[in-house]
Coordinates of C-alpha atoms in Angstrom, one line a residue:
X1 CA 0.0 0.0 0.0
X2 CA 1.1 3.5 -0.9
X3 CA -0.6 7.1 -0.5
X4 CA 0.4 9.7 -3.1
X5 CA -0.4 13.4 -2.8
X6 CA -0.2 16.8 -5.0
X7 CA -3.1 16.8 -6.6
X8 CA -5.2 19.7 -7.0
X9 CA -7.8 20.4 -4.1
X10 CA -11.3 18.4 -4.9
X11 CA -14.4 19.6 -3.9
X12 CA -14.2 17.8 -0.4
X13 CA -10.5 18.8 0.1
X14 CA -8.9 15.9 -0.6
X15 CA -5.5 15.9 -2.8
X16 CA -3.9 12.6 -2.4
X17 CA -5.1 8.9 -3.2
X18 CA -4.5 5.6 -0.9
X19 CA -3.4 3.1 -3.6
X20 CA -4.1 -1.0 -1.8
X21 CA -2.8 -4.2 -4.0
X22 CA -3.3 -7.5 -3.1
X23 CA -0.2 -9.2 -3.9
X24 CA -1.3 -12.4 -5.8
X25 CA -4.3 -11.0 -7.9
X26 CA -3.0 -7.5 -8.0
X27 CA -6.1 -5.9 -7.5
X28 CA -6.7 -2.3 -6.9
X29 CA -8.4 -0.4 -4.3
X30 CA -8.2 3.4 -4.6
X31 CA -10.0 6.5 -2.3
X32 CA -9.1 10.0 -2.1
X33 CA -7.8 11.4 1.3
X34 CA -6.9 15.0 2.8
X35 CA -3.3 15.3 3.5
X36 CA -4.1 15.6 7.0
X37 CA -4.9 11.8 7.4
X38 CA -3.9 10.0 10.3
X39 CA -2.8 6.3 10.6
X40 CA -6.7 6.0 12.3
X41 CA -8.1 7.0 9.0
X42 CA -6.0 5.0 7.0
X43 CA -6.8 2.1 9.3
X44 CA -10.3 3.1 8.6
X45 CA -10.3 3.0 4.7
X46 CA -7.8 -0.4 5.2
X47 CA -10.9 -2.1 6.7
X48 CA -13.8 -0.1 4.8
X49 CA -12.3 -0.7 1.0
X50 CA -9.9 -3.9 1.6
X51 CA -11.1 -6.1 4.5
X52 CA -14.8 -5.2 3.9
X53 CA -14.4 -7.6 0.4
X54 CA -11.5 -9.7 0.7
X55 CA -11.1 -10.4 4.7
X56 CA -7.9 -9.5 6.8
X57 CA -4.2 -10.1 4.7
X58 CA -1.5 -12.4 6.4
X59 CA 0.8 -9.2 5.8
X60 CA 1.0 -5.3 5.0
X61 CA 3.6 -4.4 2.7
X62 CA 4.4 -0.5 3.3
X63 CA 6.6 2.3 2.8
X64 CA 8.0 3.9 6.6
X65 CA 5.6 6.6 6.2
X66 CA 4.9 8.0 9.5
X67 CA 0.9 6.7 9.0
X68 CA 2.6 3.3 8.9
X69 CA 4.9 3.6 11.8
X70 CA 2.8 5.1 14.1
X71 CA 1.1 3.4 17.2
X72 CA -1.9 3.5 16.5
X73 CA -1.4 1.9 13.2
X74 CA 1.0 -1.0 14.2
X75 CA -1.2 -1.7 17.7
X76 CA -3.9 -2.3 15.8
X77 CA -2.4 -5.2 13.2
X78 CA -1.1 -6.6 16.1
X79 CA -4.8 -7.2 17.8
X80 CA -5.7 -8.3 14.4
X81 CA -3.0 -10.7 13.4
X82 CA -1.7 -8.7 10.6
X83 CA 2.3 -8.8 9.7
X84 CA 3.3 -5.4 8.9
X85 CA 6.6 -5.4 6.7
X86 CA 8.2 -2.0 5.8
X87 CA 10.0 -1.3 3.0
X88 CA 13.1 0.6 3.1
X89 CA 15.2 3.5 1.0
X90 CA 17.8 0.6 0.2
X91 CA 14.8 -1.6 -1.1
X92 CA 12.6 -0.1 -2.1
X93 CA 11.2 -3.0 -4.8
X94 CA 9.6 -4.1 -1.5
X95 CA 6.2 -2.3 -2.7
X96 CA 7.0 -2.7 -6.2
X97 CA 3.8 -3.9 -7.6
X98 CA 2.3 -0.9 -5.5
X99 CA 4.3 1.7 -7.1
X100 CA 3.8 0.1 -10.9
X101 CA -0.3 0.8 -10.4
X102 CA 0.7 4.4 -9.1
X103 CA 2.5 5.0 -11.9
X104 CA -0.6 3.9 -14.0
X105 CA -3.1 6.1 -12.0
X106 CA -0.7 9.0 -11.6
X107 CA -0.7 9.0 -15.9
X108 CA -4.4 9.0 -15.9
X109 CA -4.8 11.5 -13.4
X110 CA -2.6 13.9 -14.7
X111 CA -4.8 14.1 -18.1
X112 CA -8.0 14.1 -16.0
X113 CA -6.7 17.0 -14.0
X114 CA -5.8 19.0 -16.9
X115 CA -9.3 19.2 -18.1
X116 CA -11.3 19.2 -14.9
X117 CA -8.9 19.7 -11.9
X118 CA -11.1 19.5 -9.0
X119 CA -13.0 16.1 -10.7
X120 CA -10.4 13.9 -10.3
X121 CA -11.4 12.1 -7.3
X122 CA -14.7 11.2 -9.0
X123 CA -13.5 9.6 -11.6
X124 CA -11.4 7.3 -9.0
X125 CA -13.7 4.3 -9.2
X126 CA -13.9 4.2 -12.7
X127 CA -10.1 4.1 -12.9
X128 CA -10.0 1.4 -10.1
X129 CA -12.5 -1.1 -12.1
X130 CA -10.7 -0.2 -15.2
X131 CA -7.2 -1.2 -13.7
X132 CA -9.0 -4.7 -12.0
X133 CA -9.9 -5.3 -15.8
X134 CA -7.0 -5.0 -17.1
X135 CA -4.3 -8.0 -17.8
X136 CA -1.2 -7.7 -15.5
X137 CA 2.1 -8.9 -17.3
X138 CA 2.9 -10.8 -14.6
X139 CA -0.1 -13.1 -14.3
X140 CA -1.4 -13.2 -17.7
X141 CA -5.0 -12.6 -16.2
X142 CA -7.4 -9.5 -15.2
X143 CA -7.3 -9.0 -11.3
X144 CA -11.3 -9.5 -11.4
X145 CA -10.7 -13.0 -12.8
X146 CA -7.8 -14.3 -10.4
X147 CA -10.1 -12.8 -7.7
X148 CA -13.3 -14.6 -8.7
X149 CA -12.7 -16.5 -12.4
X150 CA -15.0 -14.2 -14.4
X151 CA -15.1 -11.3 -15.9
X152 CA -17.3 -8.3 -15.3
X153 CA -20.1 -7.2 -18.4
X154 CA -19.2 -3.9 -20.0
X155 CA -19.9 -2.3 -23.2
X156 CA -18.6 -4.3 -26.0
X157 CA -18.2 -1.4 -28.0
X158 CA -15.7 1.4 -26.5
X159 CA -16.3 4.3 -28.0
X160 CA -13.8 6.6 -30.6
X161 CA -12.1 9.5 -29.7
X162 CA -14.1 12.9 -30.2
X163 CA -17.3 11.1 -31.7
X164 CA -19.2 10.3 -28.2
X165 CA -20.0 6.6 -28.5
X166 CA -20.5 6.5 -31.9
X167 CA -17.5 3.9 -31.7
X168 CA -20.0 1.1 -33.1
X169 CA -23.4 0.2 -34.5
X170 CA -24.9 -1.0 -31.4
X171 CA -24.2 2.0 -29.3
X172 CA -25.7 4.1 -32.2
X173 CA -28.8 2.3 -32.2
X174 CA -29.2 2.6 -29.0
X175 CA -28.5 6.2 -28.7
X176 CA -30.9 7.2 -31.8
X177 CA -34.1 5.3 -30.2
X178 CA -33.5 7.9 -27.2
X179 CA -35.4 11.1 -27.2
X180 CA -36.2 13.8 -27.2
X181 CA -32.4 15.0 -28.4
X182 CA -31.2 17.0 -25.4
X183 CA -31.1 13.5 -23.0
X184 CA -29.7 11.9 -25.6
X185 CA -26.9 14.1 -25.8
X186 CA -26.9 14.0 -22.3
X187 CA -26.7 10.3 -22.2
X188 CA -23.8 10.1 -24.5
X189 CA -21.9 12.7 -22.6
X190 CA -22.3 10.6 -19.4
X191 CA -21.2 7.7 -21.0
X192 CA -18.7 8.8 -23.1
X193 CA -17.0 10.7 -20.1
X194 CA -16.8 7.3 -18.2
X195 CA -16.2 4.8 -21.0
X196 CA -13.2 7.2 -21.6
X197 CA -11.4 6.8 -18.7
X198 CA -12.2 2.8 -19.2
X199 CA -9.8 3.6 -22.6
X200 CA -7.5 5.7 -20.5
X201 CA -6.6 2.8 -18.2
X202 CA -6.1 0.1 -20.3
X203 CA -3.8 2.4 -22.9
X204 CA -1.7 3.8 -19.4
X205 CA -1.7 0.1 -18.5
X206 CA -0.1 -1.4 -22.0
X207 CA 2.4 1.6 -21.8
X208 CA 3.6 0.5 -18.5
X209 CA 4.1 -2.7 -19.6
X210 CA 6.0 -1.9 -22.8
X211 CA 8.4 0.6 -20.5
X212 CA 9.1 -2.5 -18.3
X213 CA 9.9 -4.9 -21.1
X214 CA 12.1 -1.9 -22.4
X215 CA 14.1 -1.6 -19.7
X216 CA 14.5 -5.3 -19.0
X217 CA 15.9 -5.6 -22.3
X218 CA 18.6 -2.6 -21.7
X219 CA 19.6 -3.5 -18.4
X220 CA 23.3 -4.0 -18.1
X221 CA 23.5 -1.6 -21.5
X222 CA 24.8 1.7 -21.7
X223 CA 22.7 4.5 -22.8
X224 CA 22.0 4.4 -26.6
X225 CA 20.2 7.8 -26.8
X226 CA 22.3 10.6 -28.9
X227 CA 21.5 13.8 -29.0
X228 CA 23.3 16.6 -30.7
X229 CA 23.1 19.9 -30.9
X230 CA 19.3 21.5 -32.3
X231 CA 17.8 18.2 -30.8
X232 CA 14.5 18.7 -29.1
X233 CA 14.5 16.6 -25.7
X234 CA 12.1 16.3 -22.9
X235 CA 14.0 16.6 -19.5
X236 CA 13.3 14.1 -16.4
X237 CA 11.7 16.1 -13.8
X238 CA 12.6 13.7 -10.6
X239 CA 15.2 15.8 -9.7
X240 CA 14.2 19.2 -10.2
X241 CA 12.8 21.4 -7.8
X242 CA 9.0 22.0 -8.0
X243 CA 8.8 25.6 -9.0
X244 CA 10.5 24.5 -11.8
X245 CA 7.7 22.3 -13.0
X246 CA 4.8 23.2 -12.4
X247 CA 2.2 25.3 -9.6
X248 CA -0.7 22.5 -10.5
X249 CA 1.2 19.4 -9.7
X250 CA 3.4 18.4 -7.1
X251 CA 5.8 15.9 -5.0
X252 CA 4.8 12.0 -6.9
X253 CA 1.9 13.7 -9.0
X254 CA 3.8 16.2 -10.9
X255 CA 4.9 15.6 -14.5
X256 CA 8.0 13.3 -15.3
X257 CA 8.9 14.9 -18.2
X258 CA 9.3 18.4 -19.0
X259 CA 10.0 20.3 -21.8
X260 CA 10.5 19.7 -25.1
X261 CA 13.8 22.0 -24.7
X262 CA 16.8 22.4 -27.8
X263 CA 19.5 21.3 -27.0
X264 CA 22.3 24.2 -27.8
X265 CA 25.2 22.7 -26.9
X266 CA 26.9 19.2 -25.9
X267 CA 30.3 18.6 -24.2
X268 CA 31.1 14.6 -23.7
X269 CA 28.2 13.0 -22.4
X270 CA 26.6 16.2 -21.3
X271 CA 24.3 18.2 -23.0
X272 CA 23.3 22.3 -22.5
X273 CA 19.2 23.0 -23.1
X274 CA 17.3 26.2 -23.2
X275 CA 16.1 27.6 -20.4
X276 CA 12.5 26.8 -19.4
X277 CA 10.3 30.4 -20.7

């Protein structure tokens, strides 16, 4: 489990998300929190979201956030028989499958927050089912079906990009038998505002999954990019302070990438870019 804040403000206040994976089905639980959670509240949503449905783990894989640390937190998975394990700075992997899904639901977040910034954290179930549908590399299976072996009903038919959910017949029928026209366009917004995120997912999802076969098959290379002078680049932003990136998004939620900048000059391996503005 994992919390990641720096999103913008919702309407209930909350701007960071409580990420839960089960370690053998890798399914999801997500919910929006404040920043001024406690361990007591993250107890709560542990037990609400996770225990509620599956029952009480044999262990709690964590970073040593102070939540996690805290007395309150480890007195109570000690009256209720649950391991806590910690992961540290010098292994960090320890929560590895936790961090893979916040990579995917940071992507997705990101490009819902740029369109409707205080929305986000209703859109958060629809991402959660979308990533329990999805295939994880590592199982070859959906977390739904590892869970329970099936697979929930949605719409056969996602819909295109900019034509509503005029992605197939069916859905056209459909929409043309509703009337009068101003719920139908209603409809189809609703929908197609949903069913997009559905995309979303699943598209974040095969990405992650092609970036991890890529760097599998570099590791122990050297670095193969060249760029020379007049190259536009986009710049990792771990690093980089957060005024230099952005006022909308910050700490884990902030852009990895910056840029594109020129590249003006190169000496060795290092390479001069214009300055940001």
């Amino acid at each position: 489990m994992d919390i990641a804040f720096g999103l913008p403000p919702d309407a209930a206040g909350n701007t960071g998300v409580v990420v839960f994976v089960d370690r053998l089905s890798k399914m999801a639980h997500l919910a929006a929190v404040p920043d001024t959670i406690d361990g007591e509240g993250t107890a709560s949503l542990f037990l609400d979201r996770v225990s509620r449905q599956h029952g009480l783990p044999e262990a709690v894989v964590s970073d040593r956030d102070p939540r996690f640390t805290g007395k309150f937190w480890t007195s109570i998975f000690a009256v209720l028989g649950t391991r806590l394990d910690m992961s540290t700075a010098d292994h960090p992997q320890t929560d590895g499958q936790t961090e893979r899904v916040n990579r995917v639901v940071e992507d997705v977040l990101r490009s819902i927050c740029a369109e409707t910034p205080k929305r986000w954290s209703a859109m958060l179930p629809l991402v959660e089912f979308a990533l329990n549908n999805a295939v994880d590399a590592s199982t070859g299976y959906t977390p739904f079906y590892v869970n329970g072996l099936s697979h929930p009903r949605i719409p056969r038919t996602p819909p295109r990009p900019g034509s509503g959910l005029s992605g197939g017949e069916e859905f056209a029928e459909r929409l043309a038998d509703i009337s009068p026209l101003a719920v139908r366009k209603q409809v189809d917004t609703f929908l197609s505002t949903r069913l997009s995120v559905l995309s979303h997912v699943r598209d974040a999802m095969a990405e992650s999954q092609d970036e991890q076969k890529e760097h599998a098959d570099a590791k122990g290379r050297s670095n193969v990019n060249c760029y020379e002078v007049g190259d536009l680049v986009l710049l990792n932003a771990m690093n980089l302070p957060t005024h230099a990136v952005s006022a909308v998004f910050k700490t884990k939620l902030r852009p990895r990438f910056i840029g594109p900048f020129k590249v003006v000059a190169e000496k060795g391996l290092a390479r001069t870019l214009t300055r940001p503005g």
